[in-house]
Short mmCIF file of C-alpha atoms in Angstrom, two decimals:
data_model
loop_
_atom_site.label_atom_id
_atom_site.label_comp_id
_atom_site.label_asym_id
_atom_site.label_seq_id
_atom_site.Cartn_x
_atom_site.Cartn_y
_atom_site.Cartn_z
CA MET U 25 97.16 133.82 91.24
CA PRO U 26 98.50 130.80 93.20
CA ASP U 27 101.27 128.59 91.86
CA ASN U 28 100.27 125.40 90.05
CA PHE U 29 100.66 122.17 91.92
CA VAL U 30 100.13 120.12 88.76
CA THR U 31 100.97 121.29 85.26
CA ILE U 32 100.19 119.07 82.26
CA LYS U 33 101.49 120.03 78.85
CA GLY U 34 100.93 118.41 75.49
CA LEU U 35 99.65 115.18 77.01
CA LYS U 36 99.09 112.36 74.57
CA PHE U 37 97.88 108.93 75.63
CA ARG U 38 96.68 106.12 73.44
CA PHE U 39 94.82 102.96 74.48
CA ASN U 40 95.03 100.30 71.78
CA ASP U 41 94.37 102.34 68.62
CA ARG U 42 92.26 105.04 70.22
CA TRP U 43 93.79 108.34 71.35
CA ILE U 44 92.33 109.08 74.83
CA PHE U 45 94.28 112.35 75.07
CA ASP U 46 95.54 114.14 72.06
CA GLY U 47 97.47 117.21 73.23
CA VAL U 48 95.89 118.09 76.59
CA ASP U 49 97.11 121.08 78.55
CA LEU U 50 95.88 121.50 82.11
CA GLU U 51 96.85 123.44 85.21
CA ILE U 52 95.80 122.56 88.73
CA PRO U 53 96.32 125.58 91.01
CA GLU U 54 97.65 124.97 94.56
CA GLY U 55 95.13 125.12 97.37
CA LYS U 56 92.11 125.13 95.06
CA ILE U 57 89.44 122.61 94.07
CA THR U 58 89.67 121.86 90.35
CA ALA U 59 86.95 119.75 88.69
CA VAL U 60 87.59 117.69 85.60
CA MET U 61 84.31 116.79 83.92
CA GLY U 62 83.20 115.33 80.61
CA PRO U 63 81.06 112.62 79.06
CA SER U 64 81.66 108.99 79.92
CA GLY U 65 84.66 107.45 78.33
CA THR U 66 86.66 110.64 77.84
CA GLY U 67 89.41 109.39 80.08
CA LYS U 68 88.92 111.33 83.26
CA THR U 69 89.96 108.44 85.49
CA THR U 70 92.84 107.74 83.13
CA LEU U 71 93.98 111.35 83.65
CA LEU U 72 94.16 110.74 87.43
CA ARG U 73 96.14 107.51 86.84
CA LEU U 74 98.57 109.42 84.58
CA ILE U 75 99.05 112.10 87.27
CA GLY U 76 99.60 109.34 89.88
CA GLY U 77 102.15 107.66 87.57
CA GLN U 78 100.17 104.42 87.21
CA LEU U 79 100.14 104.92 83.49
CA CYS U 80 102.77 106.38 81.23
CA PRO U 81 101.86 108.94 78.54
CA HIS U 82 102.98 108.60 74.97
CA ALA U 83 104.01 112.25 74.85
CA GLY U 84 103.89 115.37 77.05
CA THR U 85 104.86 116.28 80.58
CA ILE U 86 103.02 115.90 83.91
CA ASP U 87 104.68 118.13 86.40
CA VAL U 88 103.64 117.44 90.03
CA ASP U 89 105.20 119.88 92.53
CA GLY U 90 108.35 120.24 90.44
CA ASP U 91 108.73 116.58 89.37
CA ASN U 92 107.90 115.28 85.87
CA VAL U 93 106.02 112.07 86.84
CA PRO U 94 106.70 110.02 83.70
CA ASP U 95 110.50 110.51 84.16
CA LEU U 96 110.66 109.44 87.72
CA SER U 97 112.29 106.25 88.94
CA ARG U 98 110.18 103.95 91.06
CA LYS U 99 111.80 105.24 94.24
CA ASN U 100 111.19 108.82 93.31
CA LEU U 101 107.68 108.09 92.12
CA TYR U 102 106.89 106.60 95.58
CA ARG U 103 108.32 109.81 97.13
CA VAL U 104 106.02 111.94 95.01
CA ARG U 105 103.04 109.69 95.66
CA LYS U 106 103.41 110.39 99.37
CA LYS U 107 102.37 113.90 98.58
CA MET U 108 99.11 112.63 96.92
CA GLY U 109 96.08 111.00 98.33
CA MET U 110 93.56 109.27 96.10
CA LEU U 111 89.97 108.38 96.49
CA PHE U 112 88.83 105.72 94.10
CA GLN U 113 85.21 105.39 93.00
CA SER U 114 84.72 102.15 94.88
CA GLY U 115 86.61 103.36 97.96
CA ALA U 116 89.17 100.57 97.42
CA LEU U 117 89.21 99.74 101.13
CA PHE U 118 91.21 96.61 102.04
CA SER U 119 88.56 94.06 102.55
CA ASN U 120 90.56 91.94 105.03
CA LEU U 121 91.05 94.88 107.44
CA ASN U 122 88.49 96.75 109.54
CA VAL U 123 87.93 100.52 109.34
CA PHE U 124 90.52 101.37 111.93
CA ASP U 125 93.27 99.27 110.32
CA ASN U 126 92.44 100.64 106.89
CA VAL U 127 93.05 104.17 108.08
CA ALA U 128 96.09 103.07 110.02
CA PHE U 129 97.59 101.27 107.08
CA PRO U 130 99.55 104.11 105.44
CA LEU U 131 100.74 105.27 108.89
CA ARG U 132 102.07 101.77 109.78
CA GLU U 133 103.71 101.54 106.30
CA HIS U 134 105.42 104.91 106.19
CA THR U 135 106.00 106.04 109.73
CA ASN U 136 107.66 104.67 112.84
CA LEU U 137 105.01 106.01 115.16
CA THR U 138 103.98 103.95 118.20
CA GLU U 139 100.68 102.16 118.17
CA GLU U 140 99.31 104.65 120.76
CA MET U 141 100.13 107.60 118.48
CA ILE U 142 98.72 105.76 115.43
CA ARG U 143 95.50 105.12 117.40
CA ASP U 144 95.15 108.83 118.24
CA LEU U 145 95.84 109.90 114.67
CA VAL U 146 93.39 107.38 113.19
CA LEU U 147 90.68 108.48 115.60
CA ILE U 148 91.25 112.15 114.70
CA LYS U 149 91.03 111.32 110.94
CA LEU U 150 87.91 109.24 111.46
CA GLU U 151 86.41 112.02 113.54
CA ALA U 152 87.01 114.50 110.67
CA VAL U 153 84.89 112.32 108.37
CA GLY U 154 82.29 111.65 111.14
CA LEU U 155 82.98 107.92 111.45
CA ARG U 156 84.96 107.63 114.71
CA GLY U 157 82.15 105.39 116.02
CA ALA U 158 82.62 102.99 113.13
CA ALA U 159 86.25 102.30 113.81
CA ASP U 160 85.68 98.63 114.68
CA LEU U 161 83.39 97.81 111.76
CA MET U 162 84.50 95.58 108.94
CA THR U 163 84.36 97.12 105.45
CA SER U 164 81.61 94.73 104.40
CA GLU U 165 79.39 96.36 107.09
CA LEU U 166 79.69 99.87 105.55
CA SER U 167 77.37 101.56 103.13
CA GLY U 168 78.77 103.00 99.89
CA GLY U 169 78.86 106.49 101.34
CA MET U 170 80.54 105.37 104.56
CA SER U 171 83.18 103.41 102.50
CA ARG U 172 84.07 106.59 100.65
CA ARG U 173 84.36 108.56 103.91
CA VAL U 174 86.62 105.93 105.41
CA ALA U 175 88.66 105.94 102.21
CA LEU U 176 88.83 109.76 102.50
CA ALA U 177 90.06 109.45 106.12
CA ARG U 178 92.72 106.99 104.88
CA ALA U 179 93.67 109.32 102.01
CA ILE U 180 94.38 112.16 104.50
CA ALA U 181 96.14 109.95 107.01
CA LEU U 182 99.61 110.97 105.90
CA ASP U 183 98.56 114.65 105.49
CA PRO U 184 99.17 114.77 101.71
CA GLN U 185 99.33 118.06 99.75
CA MET U 186 96.91 116.97 97.10
CA ILE U 187 93.91 114.66 96.87
CA MET U 188 92.47 113.20 93.69
CA TYR U 189 88.78 112.20 93.81
CA ASP U 190 87.62 109.72 91.20
CA GLU U 191 83.85 110.01 90.84
CA PRO U 192 83.28 110.54 94.59
CA LEU U 193 79.55 111.22 94.30
CA THR U 194 78.46 108.55 91.78
CA GLY U 195 75.57 106.39 92.94
CA GLN U 196 75.10 108.20 96.25
CA ASP U 197 71.79 109.36 97.77
CA PRO U 198 71.24 113.10 98.17
CA ILE U 199 72.14 113.08 101.83
CA THR U 200 75.40 111.22 101.35
CA MET U 201 76.18 113.40 98.32
CA GLY U 202 75.68 116.49 100.51
CA VAL U 203 77.90 115.01 103.22
CA LEU U 204 80.71 114.22 100.76
CA VAL U 205 80.56 117.57 99.01
CA LYS U 206 80.80 119.31 102.37
CA LEU U 207 83.63 117.09 103.51
CA ILE U 208 85.67 117.70 100.31
CA LYS U 209 85.28 121.48 100.67
CA MET U 210 85.95 121.39 104.42
CA LEU U 211 89.08 119.24 104.09
CA ASN U 212 90.44 121.27 101.25
CA ASP U 213 90.00 124.57 103.08
CA ASN U 214 90.99 123.37 106.56
CA LEU U 215 94.04 121.28 105.60
CA GLY U 216 95.15 123.63 102.78
CA LEU U 217 94.98 120.81 100.19
CA THR U 218 94.90 120.92 96.43
CA SER U 219 92.01 118.90 95.14
CA ILE U 220 91.17 117.37 91.76
CA ILE U 221 87.66 116.06 91.36
CA VAL U 222 86.69 113.90 88.45
CA SER U 223 82.90 113.76 88.28
CA HIS U 224 79.71 113.79 86.25
CA ASP U 225 77.69 115.47 88.95
CA VAL U 226 77.74 118.93 87.47
CA LYS U 227 75.58 120.75 89.96
CA GLU U 228 77.17 119.39 93.12
CA VAL U 229 80.74 119.61 92.03
CA SER U 230 80.29 123.10 90.53
CA SER U 231 79.03 124.30 93.93
CA ILE U 232 82.47 123.69 95.46
CA ALA U 233 84.86 123.83 92.50
CA ASP U 234 87.05 126.90 91.94
CA TYR U 235 87.77 125.99 88.38
CA VAL U 236 86.42 123.42 85.88
CA TYR U 237 87.97 121.68 82.93
CA LEU U 238 85.72 120.00 80.37
CA LEU U 239 87.18 117.14 78.39
CA SER U 240 85.81 115.59 75.27
CA ASP U 241 87.31 113.65 72.31
CA GLY U 242 90.74 113.69 73.80
CA LYS U 243 90.94 117.44 74.20
CA VAL U 244 90.09 120.17 76.72
CA ILE U 245 86.98 121.69 75.09
CA ALA U 246 86.44 124.42 77.69
CA HIS U 247 87.87 125.60 81.00
CA ASP U 248 86.68 128.38 83.26
CA LYS U 249 85.07 129.13 86.57
CA PRO U 250 81.86 127.02 86.96
CA GLU U 251 79.41 129.92 86.75
CA ALA U 252 81.09 131.10 83.49
CA LEU U 253 80.82 127.62 82.02
CA PHE U 254 77.10 127.41 82.81
CA HIS U 255 76.56 130.46 80.59
CA SER U 256 79.02 129.36 77.90
CA ASP U 257 77.87 129.37 74.30
CA GLU U 258 80.43 126.74 73.27
CA PRO U 259 78.20 123.86 72.09
CA HIS U 260 80.01 121.06 73.99
CA ALA U 261 80.20 123.03 77.22
CA LYS U 262 76.57 124.09 76.89
CA GLN U 263 75.31 120.55 76.30
CA PHE U 264 77.32 119.01 79.13
CA MET U 265 76.78 121.74 81.74
CA GLN U 266 73.00 121.98 81.01
CA GLY U 267 72.54 118.30 80.47
CA LEU U 268 70.94 118.62 77.03
CA PRO U 269 70.07 115.24 75.43
CA ASP U 270 71.16 116.22 71.92
CA GLY U 271 74.04 118.29 70.68
CA PRO U 272 77.66 117.70 69.66
CA VAL U 273 77.26 114.40 71.54
CA PRO U 274 74.35 113.08 69.45
CA PHE U 275 71.30 111.32 70.91
CA HIS U 276 71.23 108.78 68.07
CA TYR U 277 73.87 106.19 67.57
CA PRO U 278 75.26 106.63 64.02
CA SER U 279 73.12 104.81 61.50
CA ILE U 280 71.72 105.12 57.97
CA ASP U 281 68.65 107.32 57.38
CA LEU U 282 65.46 105.91 59.04
CA ALA U 283 63.31 106.22 55.88
CA GLU U 284 66.01 104.62 53.82
CA GLU U 285 66.21 101.70 56.25
CA LEU U 286 62.42 101.31 56.55
CA PHE U 287 61.84 101.25 52.84
CA SER U 288 64.80 99.18 51.90
CA GLU U 289 64.33 95.52 51.06
CA ARG U 290 64.35 93.37 54.16
CA LYS U 291 67.43 91.24 54.45
CA SER U 292 66.61 87.59 54.45
CA MET G 22 95.88 78.21 56.02
CA ARG G 23 97.30 81.74 56.41
CA LYS G 24 94.91 82.50 59.19
CA ALA G 25 95.81 79.31 61.03
CA ILE G 26 99.50 80.25 60.89
CA GLN G 27 98.67 83.81 62.09
CA ASP G 28 96.58 82.38 65.03
CA PHE G 29 99.35 79.95 65.82
CA GLY G 30 101.83 82.82 65.88
CA ARG G 31 99.58 85.00 68.01
CA VAL G 32 99.16 82.21 70.58
CA GLY G 33 102.93 81.70 70.60
CA VAL G 34 103.61 85.42 71.17
CA GLN G 35 100.93 85.59 73.89
CA LEU G 36 102.51 82.55 75.58
CA ILE G 37 105.99 84.11 75.57
CA GLU G 38 104.58 87.40 76.81
CA GLY G 39 102.82 85.55 79.59
CA PHE G 40 106.04 83.81 80.56
CA GLY G 41 107.87 87.07 80.56
CA ARG G 42 105.27 88.86 82.75
CA SER G 43 105.07 85.97 85.19
CA GLY G 44 108.87 85.79 85.42
CA TYR G 45 109.00 89.52 86.09
CA VAL G 46 106.38 89.23 88.83
CA LEU G 47 108.26 86.31 90.38
CA PHE G 48 111.62 88.04 90.23
CA ARG G 49 110.42 91.33 91.62
CA SER G 50 108.50 89.64 94.37
CA LEU G 51 111.26 87.43 95.62
CA PHE G 52 114.59 89.13 94.87
CA ARG G 53 114.39 92.26 96.93
CA LYS G 54 115.45 93.73 100.25
CA PRO G 55 113.37 91.86 102.91
CA ASP G 56 110.89 93.94 104.85
CA PHE G 57 111.31 92.60 108.38
CA LYS G 58 108.87 95.21 109.83
CA HIS G 59 105.78 93.80 108.14
CA GLY G 60 107.12 90.74 106.26
CA PHE G 61 107.16 88.24 109.15
CA THR G 62 103.57 88.93 110.24
CA CYS G 63 102.36 88.74 106.64
CA LEU G 64 104.23 85.46 106.09
CA VAL G 65 102.73 83.83 109.19
CA GLU G 66 99.28 85.02 108.15
CA GLN G 67 99.79 83.44 104.69
CA ILE G 68 101.13 80.16 106.13
CA TYR G 69 97.95 80.01 108.16
CA ASN G 70 95.69 80.83 105.17
CA GLU G 71 97.42 78.54 102.69
CA GLY G 72 98.81 75.79 104.95
CA VAL G 73 96.72 75.51 108.11
CA LEU G 74 93.40 76.05 106.30
CA SER G 75 94.32 73.28 103.75
CA LEU G 76 95.10 70.85 106.58
CA SER G 77 91.63 69.29 106.89
CA ILE G 78 91.37 68.34 103.16
CA ILE G 79 94.95 67.08 103.17
CA VAL G 80 94.46 64.88 106.28
CA VAL G 81 91.11 63.47 105.17
CA SER G 82 92.33 62.73 101.64
CA GLY G 83 95.53 61.27 102.89
CA LEU G 84 93.70 58.93 105.26
CA PHE G 85 91.36 57.69 102.51
CA ILE G 86 94.09 57.32 99.94
CA GLY G 87 96.18 55.33 102.42
CA MET G 88 93.18 53.09 103.32
CA VAL G 89 92.42 52.45 99.61
CA LEU G 90 96.11 51.65 98.96
CA GLY G 91 96.04 49.25 101.93
CA LEU G 92 92.93 47.53 100.57
CA GLN G 93 94.07 47.28 96.94
CA GLY G 94 97.63 46.34 97.96
CA TYR G 95 96.43 43.61 100.28
CA ASN G 96 94.22 42.03 97.55
CA ILE G 97 97.06 41.86 95.12
CA LEU G 98 99.78 40.77 97.51
CA GLU G 99 97.52 38.07 98.95
CA LYS G 100 97.56 36.30 95.57
CA PHE G 101 101.34 35.93 95.85
CA GLY G 102 101.27 35.24 99.60
CA THR G 103 103.39 38.35 100.39
CA THR G 104 100.99 40.48 102.45
CA GLU G 105 103.89 41.33 104.81
CA ALA G 106 105.17 43.60 102.06
CA LEU G 107 102.04 45.80 102.41
CA GLY G 108 103.81 48.35 104.64
CA GLN G 109 106.61 48.78 102.13
CA LEU G 110 104.13 49.10 99.22
CA VAL G 111 102.03 51.73 100.96
CA ALA G 112 105.07 53.75 102.16
CA LEU G 113 106.89 53.73 98.83
CA SER G 114 103.82 54.64 96.80
CA VAL G 115 102.96 57.47 99.14
CA ALA G 116 106.41 58.84 99.90
CA ARG G 117 107.60 58.75 96.25
CA GLU G 118 104.52 59.70 94.27
CA LEU G 119 101.12 59.97 95.77
CA GLY G 120 102.07 62.18 98.78
CA PRO G 121 103.75 64.98 96.81
CA VAL G 122 101.48 64.82 93.70
CA VAL G 123 98.04 64.43 95.35
CA ALA G 124 98.91 66.96 98.10
CA ALA G 125 99.94 69.40 95.40
CA LEU G 126 96.81 68.83 93.35
CA LEU G 127 94.69 69.37 96.47
CA PHE G 128 96.74 72.42 97.32
CA ALA G 129 96.09 73.88 93.83
CA GLY G 130 92.39 73.26 94.27
CA ARG G 131 92.12 74.64 97.81
CA ALA G 132 94.81 77.27 98.37
CA GLY G 133 95.82 78.08 94.72
CA SER G 134 92.26 78.90 93.62
CA ALA G 135 91.72 80.94 96.79
CA LEU G 136 94.94 82.89 96.12
CA THR G 137 93.92 83.63 92.56
CA ALA G 138 90.42 84.73 93.47
CA GLU G 139 91.67 86.91 96.38
CA ILE G 140 94.33 88.69 94.32
CA GLY G 141 92.00 89.04 91.40
CA LEU G 142 89.31 90.60 93.60
CA MET G 143 91.88 92.95 95.15
CA LYS G 144 92.76 94.02 91.56
CA ALA G 145 89.11 94.36 90.43
CA THR G 146 88.25 96.53 93.46
CA ASP G 147 91.28 98.75 92.95
CA GLN G 148 92.91 97.61 96.26
CA LEU G 149 96.20 96.96 94.45
CA SER G 150 96.07 100.24 92.61
CA MET G 151 95.30 102.01 95.87
CA MET G 152 98.30 100.38 97.47
CA GLU G 153 100.47 101.62 94.58
CA MET G 154 99.09 105.13 95.09
CA MET G 155 99.95 104.92 98.73
CA ALA G 156 103.55 104.26 97.72
CA VAL G 157 103.35 100.64 98.91
CA ASP G 158 104.55 98.02 96.37
CA PRO G 159 101.81 95.38 96.07
CA LEU G 160 104.40 92.85 94.81
CA GLN G 161 106.23 93.15 98.13
CA ARG G 162 103.21 93.57 100.40
CA ILE G 163 100.69 91.18 98.79
CA ILE G 164 102.44 88.83 96.31
CA SER G 165 105.71 88.07 98.07
CA PRO G 166 104.32 86.74 101.39
CA ARG G 167 101.80 84.62 99.44
CA LEU G 168 104.56 83.07 97.35
CA TRP G 169 106.72 82.33 100.41
CA GLY G 170 103.66 80.98 102.26
CA GLY G 171 103.02 78.48 99.48
CA PHE G 172 106.68 77.48 99.16
CA ILE G 173 106.84 76.67 102.89
CA SER G 174 103.31 75.18 103.28
CA LEU G 175 103.22 72.58 100.57
CA PRO G 176 106.26 70.47 101.59
CA ILE G 177 104.94 70.37 105.14
CA LEU G 178 101.41 69.47 103.90
CA ALA G 179 102.80 66.73 101.63
CA THR G 180 104.76 65.26 104.55
CA ILE G 181 101.65 65.26 106.72
CA PHE G 182 99.69 63.72 103.83
CA SER G 183 102.23 60.90 103.51
CA ALA G 184 102.30 60.19 107.25
CA VAL G 185 98.47 60.07 107.48
CA ALA G 186 98.24 57.95 104.32
CA ILE G 187 100.67 55.38 105.83
CA TYR G 188 98.55 55.36 108.96
CA GLY G 189 95.44 54.78 106.82
CA GLY G 190 97.22 51.81 105.16
CA TYR G 191 98.13 50.54 108.60
CA LEU G 192 94.50 50.77 109.85
CA VAL G 193 93.14 48.80 106.86
CA GLY G 194 96.05 46.35 106.51
CA VAL G 195 96.84 45.58 110.15
CA LYS G 196 93.75 46.47 112.16
CA TRP G 197 91.16 45.28 109.63
CA LEU G 198 92.70 42.68 107.35
CA GLY G 199 95.03 41.13 109.95
CA VAL G 200 98.51 41.73 108.44
CA ASP G 201 101.20 41.27 111.10
CA ALA G 202 102.02 44.69 112.59
CA GLY G 203 105.71 43.79 113.05
CA ALA G 204 106.03 42.74 109.40
CA PHE G 205 104.17 45.85 108.26
CA TRP G 206 106.48 48.32 110.09
CA SER G 207 109.75 46.43 109.73
CA GLY G 208 109.23 45.88 106.00
CA MET G 209 108.67 49.59 105.65
CA GLN G 210 111.71 50.46 107.77
CA SER G 211 114.12 48.23 105.91
CA ASN G 212 112.98 49.06 102.39
CA VAL G 213 112.28 52.78 102.50
CA SER G 214 115.43 54.92 102.10
CA PHE G 215 115.39 58.37 103.65
CA ARG G 216 117.45 59.91 100.94
CA ILE G 217 116.02 58.17 97.88
CA ASP G 218 112.41 57.95 98.85
CA ILE G 219 111.57 60.46 101.64
CA LEU G 220 113.92 63.31 100.69
CA ASN G 221 113.16 63.04 97.00
CA GLY G 222 109.45 63.20 97.82
CA ILE G 223 110.05 66.41 99.83
CA ILE G 224 112.17 67.90 97.02
CA LYS G 225 109.33 67.16 94.62
CA SER G 226 106.75 68.84 96.84
CA LEU G 227 109.07 71.87 97.14
CA PHE G 228 109.12 72.21 93.31
CA PHE G 229 105.34 71.70 93.19
CA GLY G 230 104.90 74.34 95.88
CA ILE G 231 106.86 76.88 93.82
CA ALA G 232 104.98 75.97 90.65
CA VAL G 233 101.42 75.97 92.13
CA THR G 234 101.89 79.24 94.11
CA TRP G 235 103.57 81.00 91.18
CA VAL G 236 100.76 80.03 88.82
CA ALA G 237 98.12 81.01 91.32
CA VAL G 238 99.43 84.45 92.30
CA PHE G 239 100.29 85.34 88.70
CA GLN G 240 96.85 84.36 87.38
CA GLY G 241 95.28 86.55 90.05
CA TYR G 242 97.71 89.51 89.43
CA ASP G 243 97.33 89.30 85.67
CA CYS G 244 93.56 88.69 85.48
CA VAL G 245 91.08 90.90 83.65
CA PRO G 246 89.70 92.93 86.59
CA THR G 247 86.04 91.98 86.20
CA ALA G 248 83.88 89.26 87.85
CA GLU G 249 84.10 87.16 84.68
CA GLY G 250 87.90 87.75 84.49
CA ILE G 251 88.37 86.51 88.06
CA SER G 252 86.31 83.37 87.52
CA ARG G 253 88.25 82.56 84.33
CA ALA G 254 91.55 83.23 86.10
CA THR G 255 90.61 80.93 89.03
CA THR G 256 89.73 78.13 86.56
CA ARG G 257 92.96 78.67 84.70
CA SER G 258 94.94 78.71 87.91
CA VAL G 259 93.70 75.18 88.89
CA VAL G 260 94.03 73.74 85.34
CA TYR G 261 97.52 75.16 84.66
CA ALA G 262 98.78 74.24 88.15
CA SER G 263 97.46 70.66 87.83
CA LEU G 264 99.14 70.22 84.45
CA VAL G 265 102.37 71.70 85.62
CA ILE G 266 102.37 69.41 88.66
CA LEU G 267 101.91 66.32 86.46
CA GLY G 268 104.47 67.36 83.87
CA LEU G 269 106.99 68.37 86.48
CA ASP G 270 106.42 65.13 88.32
CA PHE G 271 107.47 63.16 85.24
CA ILE G 272 110.60 65.28 84.73
CA LEU G 273 111.59 65.10 88.40
CA THR G 274 110.94 61.34 88.61
CA ALA G 275 113.04 60.76 85.47
CA MET G 276 115.85 62.84 86.91
CA MET G 277 115.69 61.11 90.29
CA LEU G 278 115.61 57.60 88.83
CA GLY G 279 118.33 58.50 86.44
CA GLY G 280 120.53 59.07 89.45
CA TRP G 281 121.00 62.85 89.01
#
């Protein structure tokens, strides 16, 4: 069993009056792809922001490679963040820079490499995601799938130890989805990364994930290998993994009984 | 009644919170170790975006305001037979008040709104969060150069505005209405003090530059990260900046005339 790169214990996080996480324990093993799935609004993206130190939990620990993220000073937080790459759902490419400069950005910020070396590194990273030919394009000229691939190239520019993917497959056509799934798997295996994927795309993500956590109502409701979760009898896990329209997450929005409403006196 | 007091209290708390957040953003953006490696390039880029790109509206507005001043001034002075004082009237009006104030209002509309929209869009599309995750502080990389760009640009723009407006007054007064050129320029030279009129105008525009840019970047940085949030923030940026300019102008003028 490999060591854990991220260990979360007793995580509690509240937004306004609603508890997004109410005692979440989670382990992300080093060198593996771990998927975090769950219905919309369960706080999957919030979890990534908590791991990245952009949000501070109300209780619990988030240990990333030996550092408890909520306790870190800004300087140390930035040191830990250099070990992480992140792929936002939108790609979050800098709109005033072209593809090449976007990928070169972290290298120019954090290294003293010469422009020639940066050029070579950027082209290698772009080649890894199949977009070396698009180096001179502006971000407005890219499709959604291409934007995410460029963002992926930028995320691996500094050779991080872990990459967090926030809904990487949402809204993509089947070809792009296939390309992104293959890229995530390839990069994880070839670069020896630890990957966390937050997604709704059960089938695609399960095909590459080593382990899956299912979140709902602020808690981890199930966690296991993907094939085991597909055959799980736990009602939440069964509904989510098999995409059933009704179950613990009801089809109907809470309301009074239909007959009662139909036969009640109409409000003026 | 109770609800009205509650609402009043809530607005007051929100206002103080807003001041606190904006002060924090300003402090953390300005008072830090300078980043010479990237800072200078970013600053030049921002002076171009905020200053050079605002030049056309400043020059055109300055010319027209100067021409209108020349025309109005001539018509009034003619009644008293003192049209030679036109140069002095135009120069004093422009250098003391119209130059700094109108240039700042135009700057808030052109550069301030653009700053708010740009930063708001960067926030809404997660570019600022991404920068944070790349261990790059957006306050240093994005906000700070924009603040300095505004602080430097507006006094220069206001000076250009004043110069062009005086030339506009000259065109109308001397070239069109026939005021004596010697009287126009010598009246201006002998009655406009560098320290009291020109320098005070520049000091005013420096304060306006700080106020407008601070309001603009904070509104963008603090906006609700949606399309609607950005549009509201952009509107607020122009409205708040305009009100701050006018209020600050009164305070500064009172201090300057009071012989501070």
